[in-house]
Amino acid sequence: MRVVLITGVIAVAVAALDAAALLVGWWWVTVLVAAVAVYRFAGKRVLLAVLAGTVVAWGASMAAQAGSQLGAVADLVAAMALNGRGLGWVVIVVSLVYALLLALAGSWVGGAARRLRRTEGVAEQEETLEAQHV
Amino acid sequence: MKRVSFRRLLDVLGGLLFALLVLVPSVTGLGALPALGTALNPGTGVWRLSADARTAQSGEMALPGLKNPATVSFEDNGLAHVKTSDDQDLFRVIGYLHARFRLVQMDLTRRQANGTLSEVIGAATLDVDKFQRDLGLRRAAERDWVALKDDNPAKATLQSYSDGVNAAMHELRSANRMPTQFAVLGYEPAEWSPVDSLAVQRLVGQKISFDSQAPLFSYAEKAMGQEAFKAWFPDVPENKQHPYDKGPFKKLPLTPLPQRSFPDPGSGSAKASAAGQTRPEGPLALGAGSELAPLLERLGELPNSGMGTMGHSNSWVVSGSRTESGKPILSADPHLPHSLPSIWYQLEGHSPGYHFSGVTTPGLPVPLLGKTDDFSWGLTASQRPTTLYYLEKTEQGRPDEFYSKGSWQPMAKLHEKIAVRGQSDVDHTIKLSSHGPVMEVEGLTAAVWWAGTLPNDNLNSILKMLRARNVQEFRDSLSNWVTPALNFSYADRHGDIAMFNAGVAPQVDGHPPTLPLPGDGTAEITGSIPFEALPSSVNPPEGYIVSANQREVTGDYPYQYSTSYNWVLHGWRDGEIVDRITSAGKLSFAETAAMQSDWHDNNARQLVPLLLDALTGEQLSGSEQQVVDMLRSWDFNATPESLAPAFFDSFKNRVSWVTFEPWWKHYGVKQNPGEYLLPKGPDAGAWAQETLRGTVLGWIQHDPDNKYFSLPDGTKRTTTQVLREAFHQSVKRTVEKFGADLNGWRYDKYQRILFPSLLGISALDVGPMPWGGNPRTINTAVGTRDDDAGNPLSNLATAGPTWRLNVDWGTGEANSIFPAGQSENPMSPWYANGVPVWMRGQFWPVLEGDAVKGTAEWRLRP
């Protein structure tokens, strides 16, 4: 239960931080937040939480900006980029996949840094989800 | 310290590599892709489109540089009303407005003018950039900016305007609200400068006045010889003309032209960054399969589509003796390529020294057509040569020299680097003889003398014009107008009407300036027609003045002037306008405005009765008889519901084809490289065809025994035979194309109108929609596009009246409309809201002062 709760908290925190940064166009915060989260908390569930939080942040920000015209904006961008009508869904999917790639990049670097640190014998004081689970 | 395992190292390296793979395209873009982070993030990227599209909201905002507070009111249709208490503030606010609503258009326009499109689009526009750099709009703009004296009001106006544009850009940038199109294209525009405005001013002139008729028609002149060429392509078109200046003319001494030398001493070599543009960062390449490649390719066609060359126009003024209100009425509709956004941004400007309502071009601070408190004015392009082509004598052993006035002279050379998106810079060398840049046009290499790059102070002329109080002051303001050659129509509150031709008119001793000239010094320009001797008309006794690009003067005009072939508009529209004005009783404001939507075909009005006469006694098939009956009841109105245009579209071309085709074969006239000098088939249009249509009509009417009706082998043909043959062919062809049932011939089944997006994106176009008219009707419908095989699409109108203005100085009524909207944002309700109104032939009232019902107001403070 606690694991689920913490996972949820991480997802919400990631979503909130990402969304706040996206308000001013700081897309790179998505990478940073993912890296810090995975560095701080180990485990597959953390990764899932980060990815979920990222998708929620990006999706909600897109919806907040475009409002009810999300589809129309996507169609228009598709028209500009692909010169095709009715391909707005491609733009939405590409945007979300791109957000996930940013988060994955950050997660990988954060996780690698964390594992490297552990290998070097630095005392790991961080709380891990696995440890808590045990 | 523990040893780091290889596996851990790989882990870290893998993470960093993956991050790099994601972050590089995020920051710099990849191939044709823009920087993904900037483009896709919801806060400042493409997802802001709808938020930015919201119509202007009332509010207070800072505009740095303002001397006093100012206001901008917006009507619900988007028309803007600017009120300032300082003249320079007025132009600062106009710059701010333009940038807020048209920044993408402004940047692309200055890039086209400066020859820097390739920097953001790629190799697709490299040839266009080279052409523009050869022509030298940027060099001319730089030179003229340096030459502007501090006390010239134009200097302060340009600076204020630029300041306003830059203030808007700073505001948009700091709020992360730059237009989304920049995010998609992957760059941001640099600061605006007064030189940019001067370059854009010349680009507008280029669209109206730069032509390639001389090299084009030289193919015919060379093959046919002068006598035959003159017969087919006379100075004064053979069909009925309506010159507004019928003389008597004075032959005054020529005036010197504004001095220019090549290369211009004040200019220096323009560099890739000449426009001060921001180059997209990173390794950009137009790779195959890149998602944005289609957009960039379409943008590469931009100069040939939305921003191509096509400058027609109508304007007429009717004196109080012919109007219901007892005071003059002015109507004007400039014809240019349609585009979304439009070339025009409409506004009312009010300051202590100025009060005007009219259309501005984003990039320029002043209105080009409109009204003040005292007068209204319109513009039409004048049909006279201002682009001269010199065939320089060169030798293989002297690649950088030309022979002139008895000796070999060195060509000046300018070396420039053109930045090209996705590849390394391209070196470009501009060669200049004493006549101008050496360019290849219509397959001919020649030095191009174009009036558009002469030093000019046109902005000052317009500022003076805006302050004119009467016809004399209006005329005086135009006396130093340089280029493009225009007719300025005028009607005022005092009851005066006038038309003035303005701009330099180069004269060449002993050689027609409308054909390529020898560059050896024997055909130098000796001066210009003085302003006092240019065509003009003030309060003529007939009570009206009409300009619709027809030849403004009669054949006895004592200077070199336009010919039937150096422009291809032959008086069809002015014929209809004159008929309408003279056949009406007292013209009302509504009647005058309705004339702008008229689709009567003057060519058909003159040719069809001649055909029906020729068919008397002829044996006709059932279909042919049906066509004759249809033609007898046709009022020559090419409405969308009409049936006759299906036949006449073919017939008008076949009459010329049947007459001339055997002869141009006989003479061996060659096509130009683009193959549009001569028609490719009996139903095709062509540049020569446009002139020959008037020639053959004039001959049928007045010279039926002309030798060219007969065949080159001596076989005798009469005009009746020619008309009958063309008729039989046309009916056969029309039946084949549309079927034997005449109900299938409705014009709107194939005649369309399209309002293309400036970015060339079909999803952002409006149309195509059923339409009427043709290039000869007052409500002109001109195709500027080719099909995939390079043949002109004759039934897809993409150019026509881009703004309509009517002002009645008796009732005080004024209205206008343009087929677009004030905003360039495709999601804005002001993107294309004028299109349906324009298509219905309706208008928006021109409201001023207290009559304005603003739905939003910006309060601008210093």
PDB file of N, CA, C and O in Angstrom, chain B residues 413-442:
ATOM      1  N   LYS B 413      31.911  43.651 -59.754  1.00  0.00           N
ATOM      2  CA  LYS B 413      31.523  42.346 -59.200  1.00  0.00           C
ATOM      3  C   LYS B 413      31.276  42.461 -57.703  1.00  0.00           C
ATOM      4  O   LYS B 413      32.052  43.105 -56.991  1.00  0.00           O
ATOM      5  N   LEU B 414      30.217  41.863 -57.283  1.00  0.00           N
ATOM      6  CA  LEU B 414      29.935  41.784 -55.850  1.00  0.00           C
ATOM      7  C   LEU B 414      29.938  40.316 -55.462  1.00  0.00           C
ATOM      8  O   LEU B 414      29.299  39.495 -56.122  1.00  0.00           O
ATOM      9  N   HIS B 415      30.652  40.007 -54.419  1.00  0.00           N
ATOM     10  CA  HIS B 415      30.711  38.614 -53.964  1.00  0.00           C
ATOM     11  C   HIS B 415      29.884  38.489 -52.685  1.00  0.00           C
ATOM     12  O   HIS B 415      30.133  39.201 -51.718  1.00  0.00           O
ATOM     13  N   GLU B 416      28.941  37.603 -52.715  1.00  0.00           N
ATOM     14  CA  GLU B 416      28.085  37.424 -51.546  1.00  0.00           C
ATOM     15  C   GLU B 416      28.053  35.953 -51.141  1.00  0.00           C
ATOM     16  O   GLU B 416      28.252  35.068 -51.974  1.00  0.00           O
ATOM     17  N   LYS B 417      27.767  35.755 -49.887  1.00  0.00           N
ATOM     18  CA  LYS B 417      27.548  34.389 -49.402  1.00  0.00           C
ATOM     19  C   LYS B 417      26.083  34.259 -49.041  1.00  0.00           C
ATOM     20  O   LYS B 417      25.540  35.085 -48.312  1.00  0.00           O
ATOM     21  N   ILE B 418      25.459  33.234 -49.560  1.00  0.00           N
ATOM     22  CA  ILE B 418      24.047  33.013 -49.254  1.00  0.00           C
ATOM     23  C   ILE B 418      23.950  31.848 -48.279  1.00  0.00           C
ATOM     24  O   ILE B 418      24.371  30.731 -48.592  1.00  0.00           O
ATOM     25  N   ALA B 419      23.396  32.140 -47.123  1.00  0.00           N
ATOM     26  CA  ALA B 419      23.191  31.066 -46.145  1.00  0.00           C
ATOM     27  C   ALA B 419      22.022  30.202 -46.607  1.00  0.00           C
ATOM     28  O   ALA B 419      20.974  30.721 -47.004  1.00  0.00           O
ATOM     29  N   VAL B 420      22.236  28.888 -46.587  1.00  0.00           N
ATOM     30  CA  VAL B 420      21.202  27.961 -47.050  1.00  0.00           C
ATOM     31  C   VAL B 420      20.951  26.931 -45.959  1.00  0.00           C
ATOM     32  O   VAL B 420      21.882  26.256 -45.511  1.00  0.00           O
ATOM     33  N   ARG B 421      19.730  26.834 -45.544  1.00  0.00           N
ATOM     34  CA  ARG B 421      19.383  25.881 -44.499  1.00  0.00           C
ATOM     35  C   ARG B 421      19.697  24.459 -44.957  1.00  0.00           C
ATOM     36  O   ARG B 421      19.294  24.044 -46.047  1.00  0.00           O
ATOM     37  N   GLY B 422      20.410  23.768 -44.133  1.00  0.00           N
ATOM     38  CA  GLY B 422      20.696  22.368 -44.437  1.00  0.00           C
ATOM     39  C   GLY B 422      21.936  22.142 -45.257  1.00  0.00           C
ATOM     40  O   GLY B 422      22.249  21.001 -45.585  1.00  0.00           O
ATOM     41  N   GLN B 423      22.631  23.177 -45.623  1.00  0.00           N
ATOM     42  CA  GLN B 423      23.877  22.976 -46.354  1.00  0.00           C
ATOM     43  C   GLN B 423      24.796  24.165 -46.089  1.00  0.00           C
ATOM     44  O   GLN B 423      24.384  25.143 -45.461  1.00  0.00           O
ATOM     45  N   SER B 424      26.011  24.065 -46.592  1.00  0.00           N
ATOM     46  CA  SER B 424      26.943  25.158 -46.333  1.00  0.00           C
ATOM     47  C   SER B 424      26.589  26.367 -47.202  1.00  0.00           C
ATOM     48  O   SER B 424      25.834  26.249 -48.175  1.00  0.00           O
ATOM     49  N   ASP B 425      27.127  27.496 -46.816  1.00  0.00           N
ATOM     50  CA  ASP B 425      26.841  28.738 -47.536  1.00  0.00           C
ATOM     51  C   ASP B 425      27.206  28.604 -49.015  1.00  0.00           C
ATOM     52  O   ASP B 425      28.144  27.891 -49.370  1.00  0.00           O
ATOM     53  N   VAL B 426      26.471  29.306 -49.826  1.00  0.00           N
ATOM     54  CA  VAL B 426      26.724  29.274 -51.263  1.00  0.00           C
ATOM     55  C   VAL B 426      27.312  30.620 -51.681  1.00  0.00           C
ATOM     56  O   VAL B 426      26.779  31.671 -51.349  1.00  0.00           O
ATOM     57  N   ASP B 427      28.428  30.567 -52.393  1.00  0.00           N
ATOM     58  CA  ASP B 427      29.028  31.800 -52.906  1.00  0.00           C
ATOM     59  C   ASP B 427      28.256  32.264 -54.134  1.00  0.00           C
ATOM     60  O   ASP B 427      27.900  31.458 -55.001  1.00  0.00           O
ATOM     61  N   HIS B 428      28.011  33.541 -54.187  1.00  0.00           N
ATOM     62  CA  HIS B 428      27.283  34.075 -55.329  1.00  0.00           C
ATOM     63  C   HIS B 428      27.952  35.364 -55.784  1.00  0.00           C
ATOM     64  O   HIS B 428      28.225  36.256 -54.974  1.00  0.00           O
ATOM     65  N   THR B 429      28.229  35.443 -57.056  1.00  0.00           N
ATOM     66  CA  THR B 429      28.862  36.642 -57.605  1.00  0.00           C
ATOM     67  C   THR B 429      27.861  37.392 -58.468  1.00  0.00           C
ATOM     68  O   THR B 429      27.235  36.808 -59.348  1.00  0.00           O
ATOM     69  N   ILE B 430      27.719  38.655 -58.178  1.00  0.00           N
ATOM     70  CA  ILE B 430      26.820  39.504 -58.966  1.00  0.00           C
ATOM     71  C   ILE B 430      27.682  40.342 -59.894  1.00  0.00           C
ATOM     72  O   ILE B 430      28.620  41.004 -59.454  1.00  0.00           O
ATOM     73  N   LYS B 431      27.356  40.256 -61.180  1.00  0.00           N
ATOM     74  CA  LYS B 431      28.097  41.056 -62.151  1.00  0.00           C
ATOM     75  C   LYS B 431      27.235  42.228 -62.578  1.00  0.00           C
ATOM     76  O   LYS B 431      26.042  42.062 -62.861  1.00  0.00           O
ATOM     77  N   LEU B 432      27.842  43.387 -62.653  1.00  0.00           N
ATOM     78  CA  LEU B 432      27.075  44.571 -63.018  1.00  0.00           C
ATOM     79  C   LEU B 432      27.783  45.334 -64.132  1.00  0.00           C
ATOM     80  O   LEU B 432      28.969  45.643 -64.027  1.00  0.00           O
ATOM     81  N   SER B 433      27.044  45.607 -65.191  1.00  0.00           N
ATOM     82  CA  SER B 433      27.555  46.512 -66.216  1.00  0.00           C
ATOM     83  C   SER B 433      27.068  47.915 -65.847  1.00  0.00           C
ATOM     84  O   SER B 433      26.422  48.101 -64.820  1.00  0.00           O
ATOM     85  N   SER B 434      27.327  48.868 -66.700  1.00  0.00           N
ATOM     86  CA  SER B 434      26.878  50.226 -66.396  1.00  0.00           C
ATOM     87  C   SER B 434      25.359  50.338 -66.453  1.00  0.00           C
ATOM     88  O   SER B 434      24.787  51.312 -65.973  1.00  0.00           O
ATOM     89  N   HIS B 435      24.701  49.332 -67.019  1.00  0.00           N
ATOM     90  CA  HIS B 435      23.237  49.387 -67.126  1.00  0.00           C
ATOM     91  C   HIS B 435      22.535  48.708 -65.957  1.00  0.00           C
ATOM     92  O   HIS B 435      21.368  49.004 -65.681  1.00  0.00           O
ATOM     93  N   GLY B 436      23.221  47.791 -65.332  1.00  0.00           N
ATOM     94  CA  GLY B 436      22.578  47.089 -64.230  1.00  0.00           C
ATOM     95  C   GLY B 436      23.122  45.689 -64.080  1.00  0.00           C
ATOM     96  O   GLY B 436      24.085  45.301 -64.763  1.00  0.00           O
ATOM     97  N   PRO B 437      22.524  44.899 -63.207  1.00  0.00           N
ATOM     98  CA  PRO B 437      22.990  43.535 -62.983  1.00  0.00           C
ATOM     99  C   PRO B 437      22.787  42.666 -64.219  1.00  0.00           C
ATOM    100  O   PRO B 437      21.778  42.775 -64.912  1.00  0.00           O
ATOM    101  N   VAL B 438      23.772  41.811 -64.481  1.00  0.00           N
ATOM    102  CA  VAL B 438      23.671  40.896 -65.620  1.00  0.00           C
ATOM    103  C   VAL B 438      22.908  39.659 -65.143  1.00  0.00           C
ATOM    104  O   VAL B 438      23.317  38.973 -64.212  1.00  0.00           O
ATOM    105  N   MET B 439      21.770  39.408 -65.768  1.00  0.00           N
ATOM    106  CA  MET B 439      20.889  38.332 -65.318  1.00  0.00           C
ATOM    107  C   MET B 439      20.396  37.540 -66.513  1.00  0.00           C
ATOM    108  O   MET B 439      20.397  38.027 -67.642  1.00  0.00           O
ATOM    109  N   GLU B 440      19.927  36.329 -66.212  1.00  0.00           N
ATOM    110  CA  GLU B 440      19.301  35.549 -67.270  1.00  0.00           C
ATOM    111  C   GLU B 440      17.799  35.594 -67.069  1.00  0.00           C
ATOM    112  O   GLU B 440      17.279  35.151 -66.031  1.00  0.00           O
ATOM    113  N   VAL B 441      17.112  36.152 -68.036  1.00  0.00           N
ATOM    114  CA  VAL B 441      15.660  36.263 -67.960  1.00  0.00           C
ATOM    115  C   VAL B 441      15.078  35.770 -69.281  1.00  0.00           C
ATOM    116  O   VAL B 441      15.508  36.212 -70.349  1.00  0.00           O
ATOM    117  N   GLU B 442      14.106  34.879 -69.214  1.00  0.00           N
ATOM    118  CA  GLU B 442      13.481  34.309 -70.416  1.00  0.00           C
ATOM    119  C   GLU B 442      14.518  33.736 -71.379  1.00  0.00           C
ATOM    120  O   GLU B 442      14.408  33.892 -72.593  1.00  0.00           O
TER     121      GLU B 442
END
